[in-house]
Amino acid sequence: MMMKEIVKKAVETHNLTKDEIIELLSNDNEKDELFDAADKLRRLYKGEGVHLRGLIEFSNYCRQNCMYCGIRRDNKELQRYRLEPERIIELATSAVLTGYKTIVLQSGEDPWYTTDKMCHIIKEVKKTDAAITISIGECNLEDYRAFKNAGADRFLLKVETSDRELYKNLHPGMDYDNRIECIRNLKRAGFETGTGCLIGLPGQTLESLAKDILFFKELDADMIGVGPFIPHRDTPLSGSMGGTLTLAVKVMAIVRLLLPDINIPATTSMETVNPMGRIMALCAGANAIMPNVGDYEYKRLYSIYPGKSHINDDIDKTRERIIRMIESIGRFVSEDYGYRK
Ligand code: 5AD
């Protein structure tokens, strides 16, 4: 089939075969057709509102050792920090006062935050009436249930890659099957479940990416975040090539065709590889942005990848800049919570 027919089939049926996805990913000449189709579906299913999710990166301690990640356990160059629960609650509260309807609490896998501590934080932040998204990695089902009962609404846990062999090479000490089980447990616990993958990892093929997309579809994920891999100096992958914005936006656009009603962020990593990255994503299927609402010092130290832009901007400046970006393309900031359904 030709590009045009594959896009048409996806728009009508929200289904594609692996080979059809690979065809879309390899064709670079007609990518605008893909982007336009994703943009149309986004408008039809989600409207013109863009959801802002206020992101608090509360600890850069991590017990995992992912080969690509700047906050991996073996990075001894990094100064570590963790915020006191009361500080996290304060930051969340001021973000809600600024207008955020969702607070995203993200960290490395840091056992200092016991289940009880996390539940306390969630309960206090929930008093602001914001929706709460948690992104703290792999836990057991009982912990996920406890976070849900404490008031968390959504949880992000990226599969990073659904290519078993690649997963194994990039995540020493971690287990692919357990990753998948954790993601399924999030659904069992009743979360709106977000996952996603990195684009352009060394050894990753277009076929791997096609499988990632089909995994998201099979899971019926509620949110998908994808972004280019950006090599970090203090990791074993420092000398690798990074992923491209174009490929990341293509993967994202195909996800929109297959899962038309989900939430898809225009990610910070897209903006990091290209200042226009977020705008491109918003025009090719994305309908959310996760601005950082934390302190300057911690934005710098939460260096998953290098080169994050605008880290000097404070919470008000960040919000203004992002609203301007959204309005410059004829969209508006959504006033509602932005659940999937
Ligand atoms: N480049 C881009 N994204 C990265 N992440 C981790 N390391 C990198 C990197 N070097 C992403 C992972 C993780 C999210 C919090 O950050 O996908 O889930």
Tab-separated table of C-alpha atoms and ligand atoms in Angstrom:
chain	number	residue	atom	x	y	z
A	1	MET	CA	0.000	0.000	0.000
A	2	MET	CA	1.042	3.577	-0.547
A	3	MET	CA	1.527	6.069	2.264
A	4	LYS	CA	-1.737	7.808	1.472
A	5	GLU	CA	-3.771	4.595	1.629
A	6	ILE	CA	-2.139	3.490	4.868
A	7	VAL	CA	-2.922	6.836	6.499
A	8	LYS	CA	-6.519	6.602	5.227
A	9	LYS	CA	-6.901	3.094	6.624
A	10	ALA	CA	-5.536	4.222	10.002
A	11	VAL	CA	-7.871	7.223	10.154
A	12	GLU	CA	-10.881	5.012	9.401
A	13	THR	CA	-10.088	1.874	11.401
A	14	HIS	CA	-7.496	2.938	14.007
A	15	ASN	CA	-5.632	-0.225	13.175
A	16	LEU	CA	-2.437	-0.915	11.259
A	17	THR	CA	-0.189	-3.916	10.762
A	18	LYS	CA	3.440	-3.870	11.781
A	19	ASP	CA	4.512	-3.652	8.131
A	20	GLU	CA	2.206	-0.723	7.469
A	21	ILE	CA	3.648	1.140	10.459
A	22	ILE	CA	7.175	0.430	9.235
A	23	GLU	CA	6.169	1.799	5.833
A	24	LEU	CA	4.914	5.032	7.433
A	25	LEU	CA	8.073	5.338	9.520
A	26	SER	CA	10.421	4.821	6.574
A	27	ASN	CA	8.694	7.223	4.198
A	28	ASP	CA	10.063	10.706	4.813
A	29	ASN	CA	8.746	12.432	1.697
A	30	GLU	CA	5.060	12.379	2.545
A	31	LYS	CA	5.252	12.780	6.298
A	32	ASP	CA	3.069	15.904	6.158
A	33	GLU	CA	0.111	13.731	5.209
A	34	LEU	CA	0.664	11.698	8.349
A	35	PHE	CA	1.032	14.826	10.481
A	36	ASP	CA	-2.091	16.445	9.005
A	37	ALA	CA	-4.164	13.311	9.569
A	38	ALA	CA	-3.005	13.115	13.201
A	39	ASP	CA	-3.765	16.818	13.663
A	40	LYS	CA	-7.297	16.345	12.297
A	41	LEU	CA	-8.002	13.375	14.566
A	42	ARG	CA	-6.676	15.296	17.559
A	43	ARG	CA	-9.044	18.164	16.750
A	44	LEU	CA	-11.992	15.802	16.269
A	45	TYR	CA	-11.468	13.770	19.453
A	46	LYS	CA	-9.774	16.222	21.834
A	47	GLY	CA	-10.612	19.713	20.510
A	48	GLU	CA	-8.351	22.765	20.512
A	49	GLY	CA	-7.655	22.867	24.256
A	50	VAL	CA	-4.143	22.010	25.408
A	51	HIS	CA	-3.808	20.522	28.898
A	52	LEU	CA	-1.028	21.870	31.107
A	53	ARG	CA	0.333	19.412	33.646
A	54	GLY	CA	2.560	21.003	36.291
A	55	LEU	CA	5.640	18.832	36.724
A	56	ILE	CA	7.533	18.549	40.029
A	57	GLU	CA	10.764	16.537	39.826
A	58	PHE	CA	11.125	15.870	43.532
A	59	SER	CA	14.170	13.572	43.765
A	60	ASN	CA	17.031	12.642	41.461
A	61	TYR	CA	18.162	9.675	43.548
A	62	CYS	CA	17.625	6.479	41.579
A	63	ARG	CA	18.266	2.831	42.394
A	64	GLN	CA	18.150	1.892	38.693
A	65	ASN	CA	21.007	2.108	36.255
A	66	CYS	CA	19.467	2.690	32.805
A	67	MET	CA	22.288	3.093	30.290
A	68	TYR	CA	20.867	6.259	28.676
A	69	CYS	CA	19.753	8.151	31.759
A	70	GLY	CA	21.708	10.952	33.436
A	71	ILE	CA	20.320	10.222	36.900
A	72	ARG	CA	21.334	6.545	36.782
A	73	ARG	CA	22.752	5.079	39.988
A	74	ASP	CA	26.357	4.893	38.731
A	75	ASN	CA	26.556	8.550	37.724
A	76	LYS	CA	28.848	9.748	40.493
A	77	GLU	CA	29.250	13.204	38.890
A	78	LEU	CA	25.719	14.198	39.768
A	79	GLN	CA	24.828	16.088	42.930
A	80	ARG	CA	21.775	14.361	44.353
A	81	TYR	CA	18.781	16.045	45.995
A	82	ARG	CA	15.452	15.076	47.424
A	83	LEU	CA	12.664	17.413	48.496
A	84	GLU	CA	10.971	17.159	51.864
A	85	PRO	CA	7.316	16.154	51.606
A	86	GLU	CA	6.260	19.546	52.943
A	87	ARG	CA	8.218	21.331	50.180
A	88	ILE	CA	6.617	19.139	47.508
A	89	ILE	CA	3.180	19.978	48.891
A	90	GLU	CA	4.038	23.720	48.897
A	91	LEU	CA	5.241	23.632	45.278
A	92	ALA	CA	2.150	21.727	44.189
A	93	THR	CA	-0.118	24.159	45.989
A	94	SER	CA	1.451	27.213	44.357
A	95	ALA	CA	1.243	25.542	40.938
A	96	VAL	CA	-2.474	24.936	41.459
A	97	LEU	CA	-2.922	28.587	42.504
A	98	THR	CA	-1.215	29.609	39.239
A	99	GLY	CA	-3.879	27.650	37.368
A	100	TYR	CA	-2.597	24.096	36.913
A	101	LYS	CA	-5.328	21.444	37.010
A	102	THR	CA	-2.945	18.486	37.127
A	103	ILE	CA	0.189	18.007	39.209
A	104	VAL	CA	2.737	15.423	38.060
A	105	LEU	CA	5.006	14.091	40.810
A	106	GLN	CA	8.087	12.540	39.238
A	107	SER	CA	11.356	11.192	40.661
A	108	GLY	CA	14.007	8.561	40.244
A	109	GLU	CA	13.285	5.286	42.009
A	110	ASP	CA	14.100	6.594	45.479
A	111	PRO	CA	13.223	4.280	48.403
A	112	TRP	CA	13.522	7.197	50.844
A	113	TYR	CA	9.918	7.958	49.864
A	114	THR	CA	8.211	5.020	51.519
A	115	THR	CA	4.676	4.093	50.535
A	116	ASP	CA	3.406	5.936	53.621
A	117	LYS	CA	5.348	9.112	52.788
A	118	MET	CA	4.081	9.042	49.195
A	119	CYS	CA	0.507	8.517	50.349
A	120	HIS	CA	0.815	11.457	52.749
A	121	ILE	CA	2.079	13.692	49.922
A	122	ILE	CA	-0.692	12.529	47.579
A	123	LYS	CA	-3.411	13.134	50.205
A	124	GLU	CA	-2.162	16.638	50.921
A	125	VAL	CA	-1.805	17.607	47.257
A	126	LYS	CA	-5.257	16.174	46.577
A	127	LYS	CA	-6.705	18.760	48.995
A	128	THR	CA	-6.032	21.361	46.291
A	129	ASP	CA	-8.539	19.511	44.071
A	130	ALA	CA	-5.961	19.003	41.329
A	131	ALA	CA	-5.721	15.748	39.406
A	132	ILE	CA	-2.550	13.896	40.418
A	133	THR	CA	-0.172	11.965	38.183
A	134	ILE	CA	2.592	9.873	39.743
A	135	SER	CA	5.803	8.876	37.930
A	136	ILE	CA	8.139	7.085	40.323
A	137	GLY	CA	8.914	3.824	38.568
A	138	GLU	CA	8.369	0.186	39.389
A	139	CYS	CA	6.452	-0.746	42.550
A	140	ASN	CA	4.338	-3.714	43.503
A	141	LEU	CA	0.592	-3.860	42.945
A	142	GLU	CA	-0.252	-3.190	46.612
A	143	ASP	CA	1.758	0.043	46.523
A	144	TYR	CA	0.075	1.120	43.299
A	145	ARG	CA	-3.301	0.421	44.953
A	146	ALA	CA	-2.269	2.443	48.011
A	147	PHE	CA	-1.329	5.449	45.836
A	148	LYS	CA	-4.644	5.165	44.039
A	149	ASN	CA	-6.570	5.021	47.317
A	150	ALA	CA	-4.650	8.038	48.604
A	151	GLY	CA	-6.031	10.051	45.689
A	152	ALA	CA	-3.658	9.684	42.735
A	153	ASP	CA	-5.498	9.545	39.408
A	154	ARG	CA	-2.869	8.702	36.834
A	155	PHE	CA	0.515	7.025	36.659
A	156	LEU	CA	3.289	7.223	34.067
A	157	LEU	CA	5.625	4.289	33.536
A	158	LYS	CA	7.297	4.138	30.158
A	159	VAL	CA	8.205	0.790	28.691
A	160	GLU	CA	11.118	2.734	27.075
A	161	THR	CA	11.417	-0.016	24.423
A	162	SER	CA	9.296	-3.096	23.831
A	163	ASP	CA	12.198	-4.818	22.077
A	164	ARG	CA	13.100	-7.467	24.659
A	165	GLU	CA	16.755	-7.811	23.641
A	166	LEU	CA	17.311	-4.054	23.495
A	167	TYR	CA	15.492	-3.606	26.807
A	168	LYS	CA	17.835	-6.107	28.422
A	169	ASN	CA	20.954	-4.393	27.094
A	170	LEU	CA	19.856	-0.934	28.208
A	171	HIS	CA	18.495	-1.806	31.650
A	172	PRO	CA	21.062	-3.797	33.647
A	173	GLY	CA	19.463	-5.581	36.581
A	174	MET	CA	15.935	-4.956	35.323
A	175	ASP	CA	13.502	-7.423	33.832
A	176	TYR	CA	11.381	-6.794	30.741
A	177	ASP	CA	8.538	-9.047	31.874
A	178	ASN	CA	8.385	-7.286	35.208
A	179	ARG	CA	8.212	-3.918	33.425
A	180	ILE	CA	5.221	-5.086	31.402
A	181	GLU	CA	3.626	-6.555	34.523
A	182	CYS	CA	4.038	-3.227	36.354
A	183	ILE	CA	2.357	-1.363	33.494
A	184	ARG	CA	-0.533	-3.841	33.493
A	185	ASN	CA	-0.773	-3.562	37.288
A	186	LEU	CA	-1.278	0.170	36.934
A	187	LYS	CA	-4.393	-0.541	34.895
A	188	ARG	CA	-5.517	-3.166	37.431
A	189	ALA	CA	-5.110	-0.591	40.195
A	190	GLY	CA	-7.476	1.681	38.268
A	191	PHE	CA	-5.072	4.382	37.112
A	192	GLU	CA	-5.274	6.240	33.878
A	193	THR	CA	-2.083	4.660	32.651
A	194	GLY	CA	0.615	6.394	30.666
A	195	THR	CA	3.547	4.774	28.978
A	196	GLY	CA	5.829	5.524	26.053
A	197	CYS	CA	9.183	4.922	24.499
A	198	LEU	CA	12.461	6.537	23.579
A	199	ILE	CA	13.203	7.194	19.918
A	200	GLY	CA	16.611	6.604	18.372
A	201	LEU	CA	18.230	4.378	20.969
A	202	PRO	CA	21.400	2.688	19.720
A	203	GLY	CA	20.366	-0.626	18.196
A	204	GLN	CA	16.700	0.348	17.863
A	205	THR	CA	15.130	-0.390	14.463
A	206	LEU	CA	11.977	0.888	12.796
A	207	GLU	CA	10.562	-2.559	13.469
A	208	SER	CA	11.214	-2.084	17.217
A	209	LEU	CA	9.348	1.218	17.072
A	210	ALA	CA	6.454	-0.384	15.179
A	211	LYS	CA	6.235	-2.973	17.966
A	212	ASP	CA	6.243	-0.210	20.584
A	213	ILE	CA	3.272	1.412	18.851
A	214	LEU	CA	1.390	-1.890	18.625
A	215	PHE	CA	2.086	-2.515	22.319
A	216	PHE	CA	0.511	0.858	23.203
A	217	LYS	CA	-2.527	-0.067	21.128
A	218	GLU	CA	-2.845	-3.547	22.630
A	219	LEU	CA	-2.529	-2.131	26.148
A	220	ASP	CA	-5.077	0.577	25.319
A	221	ALA	CA	-2.852	3.122	27.070
A	222	ASP	CA	-4.534	6.316	28.259
A	223	MET	CA	-1.495	8.527	27.698
A	224	ILE	CA	1.572	8.087	25.521
A	225	GLY	CA	4.742	10.139	25.773
A	226	VAL	CA	7.502	9.711	23.249
A	227	GLY	CA	10.704	11.664	22.858
A	228	PRO	CA	14.070	11.476	21.152
A	229	PHE	CA	16.915	9.842	23.036
A	230	ILE	CA	19.472	12.541	23.870
A	231	PRO	CA	22.946	11.257	24.792
A	232	HIS	CA	24.150	12.325	28.233
A	233	ARG	CA	27.859	12.898	28.892
A	234	ASP	CA	28.001	10.990	32.161
A	235	THR	CA	26.439	7.755	30.904
A	236	PRO	CA	27.787	4.738	28.996
A	237	LEU	CA	25.906	5.956	25.910
A	238	SER	CA	27.653	9.360	25.836
A	239	GLY	CA	29.205	8.651	22.422
A	240	SER	CA	25.989	7.458	20.747
A	241	MET	CA	23.907	9.240	18.157
A	242	GLY	CA	20.679	10.665	19.516
A	243	GLY	CA	17.189	10.315	18.068
A	244	THR	CA	15.720	12.820	15.637
A	245	LEU	CA	12.727	15.065	16.190
A	246	THR	CA	11.185	13.960	12.889
A	247	LEU	CA	11.167	10.294	13.823
A	248	ALA	CA	9.805	11.075	17.303
A	249	VAL	CA	6.958	13.168	15.860
A	250	LYS	CA	6.194	10.436	13.321
A	251	VAL	CA	5.878	7.809	16.038
A	252	MET	CA	3.688	10.199	18.031
A	253	ALA	CA	1.455	10.933	15.026
A	254	ILE	CA	0.929	7.224	14.329
A	255	VAL	CA	-0.004	6.728	17.991
A	256	ARG	CA	-2.671	9.433	17.562
A	257	LEU	CA	-4.091	7.585	14.525
A	258	LEU	CA	-4.341	4.296	16.432
A	259	LEU	CA	-5.484	5.719	19.781
A	260	PRO	CA	-7.435	8.823	18.738
A	261	ASP	CA	-8.896	9.753	22.151
A	262	ILE	CA	-5.848	9.495	24.416
A	263	ASN	CA	-3.709	12.288	25.858
A	264	ILE	CA	-0.356	12.880	24.190
A	265	PRO	CA	2.173	15.436	25.453
A	266	ALA	CA	4.479	17.539	23.337
A	267	THR	CA	7.542	16.559	25.355
A	268	THR	CA	10.385	18.640	26.755
A	269	SER	CA	12.892	16.356	25.008
A	270	MET	CA	11.347	17.301	21.648
A	271	GLU	CA	11.893	20.961	22.475
A	272	THR	CA	15.426	20.198	23.621
A	273	VAL	CA	16.509	18.828	20.236
A	274	ASN	CA	14.719	21.615	18.340
A	275	PRO	CA	13.258	24.895	19.706
A	276	MET	CA	10.209	24.325	17.459
A	277	GLY	CA	9.822	20.725	18.639
A	278	ARG	CA	6.810	21.253	20.865
A	279	ILE	CA	4.981	23.312	18.252
A	280	MET	CA	5.595	20.633	15.645
A	281	ALA	CA	4.239	18.011	18.039
A	282	LEU	CA	1.153	20.089	18.879
A	283	CYS	CA	0.446	20.294	15.149
A	284	ALA	CA	0.853	16.528	14.623
A	285	GLY	CA	-1.334	14.964	17.285
A	286	ALA	CA	-0.194	16.245	20.705
A	287	ASN	CA	-2.681	17.886	23.100
A	288	ALA	CA	-0.777	18.347	26.370
A	289	ILE	CA	2.377	19.957	27.771
A	290	MET	CA	4.098	19.287	31.077
A	291	PRO	CA	5.763	22.536	32.203
A	292	ASN	CA	8.195	22.313	35.076
A	293	VAL	CA	6.860	24.052	38.195
A	294	GLY	CA	9.785	23.195	40.480
A	295	ASP	CA	12.730	25.216	41.797
A	296	TYR	CA	15.546	26.395	39.540
A	297	GLU	CA	18.258	24.483	41.385
A	298	TYR	CA	16.435	21.182	41.030
A	299	LYS	CA	15.553	21.636	37.363
A	300	ARG	CA	19.282	21.786	36.720
A	301	LEU	CA	20.077	18.715	38.811
A	302	TYR	CA	17.261	16.612	37.380
A	303	SER	CA	19.445	16.046	34.351
A	304	ILE	CA	17.996	12.952	32.724
A	305	TYR	CA	19.420	14.358	29.481
A	306	PRO	CA	21.447	17.539	28.792
A	307	GLY	CA	20.364	20.812	27.238
A	308	LYS	CA	16.902	21.422	28.727
A	309	SER	CA	16.006	24.952	27.660
A	310	HIS	CA	14.431	27.770	29.704
A	311	ILE	CA	15.466	26.262	33.036
A	312	ASN	CA	16.050	29.756	34.437
A	313	ASP	CA	12.403	30.718	34.006
A	314	ASP	CA	10.290	30.780	37.160
A	315	ILE	CA	6.808	29.312	37.447
A	316	ASP	CA	5.021	32.442	36.142
A	317	LYS	CA	7.413	33.031	33.271
A	318	THR	CA	7.210	29.371	32.251
A	319	ARG	CA	3.434	29.455	32.204
A	320	GLU	CA	3.352	32.698	30.204
A	321	ARG	CA	5.819	31.404	27.639
A	322	ILE	CA	3.871	28.201	27.135
A	323	ILE	CA	0.511	29.951	26.890
A	324	ARG	CA	2.019	32.227	24.226
A	325	MET	CA	3.257	29.193	22.312
A	326	ILE	CA	-0.162	27.549	22.462
A	327	GLU	CA	-2.000	30.700	21.388
A	328	SER	CA	0.444	31.374	18.546
A	329	ILE	CA	-0.936	28.301	16.768
A	330	GLY	CA	-4.588	29.179	17.407
A	331	ARG	CA	-5.091	26.860	20.361
A	332	PHE	CA	-5.978	27.625	23.990
A	333	VAL	CA	-5.172	26.348	27.460
A	334	SER	CA	-7.803	23.868	28.572
A	335	GLU	CA	-9.770	24.718	31.704
A	336	ASP	CA	-10.716	21.145	32.538
A	337	TYR	CA	-8.864	18.270	34.157
A	338	GLY	CA	-8.100	16.498	30.915
A	339	TYR	CA	-8.989	12.930	31.768
A	340	ARG	CA	-9.068	10.599	28.811
A	341	LYS	CA	-12.836	10.220	28.939
B	1	5AD	N1	17.162	11.184	26.546
B	1	5AD	C1	15.832	11.373	26.444
B	1	5AD	N2	14.934	10.927	27.357
B	1	5AD	C2	15.426	10.260	28.422
B	1	5AD	N3	14.799	9.679	29.455
B	1	5AD	C3	15.732	9.136	30.248
B	1	5AD	N4	16.965	9.341	29.756
B	1	5AD	C4	16.805	10.029	28.593
B	1	5AD	C5	17.698	10.527	27.611
B	1	5AD	N5	19.027	10.365	27.703
B	1	5AD	C6	13.340	9.654	29.596
B	1	5AD	C7	12.813	8.248	29.832
B	1	5AD	C8	12.095	8.362	31.157
B	1	5AD	C9	11.765	9.839	31.235
B	1	5AD	C10	11.493	10.347	32.605
B	1	5AD	O1	12.906	10.426	30.683
B	1	5AD	O2	11.897	7.902	28.808
B	1	5AD	O3	10.926	7.574	31.233
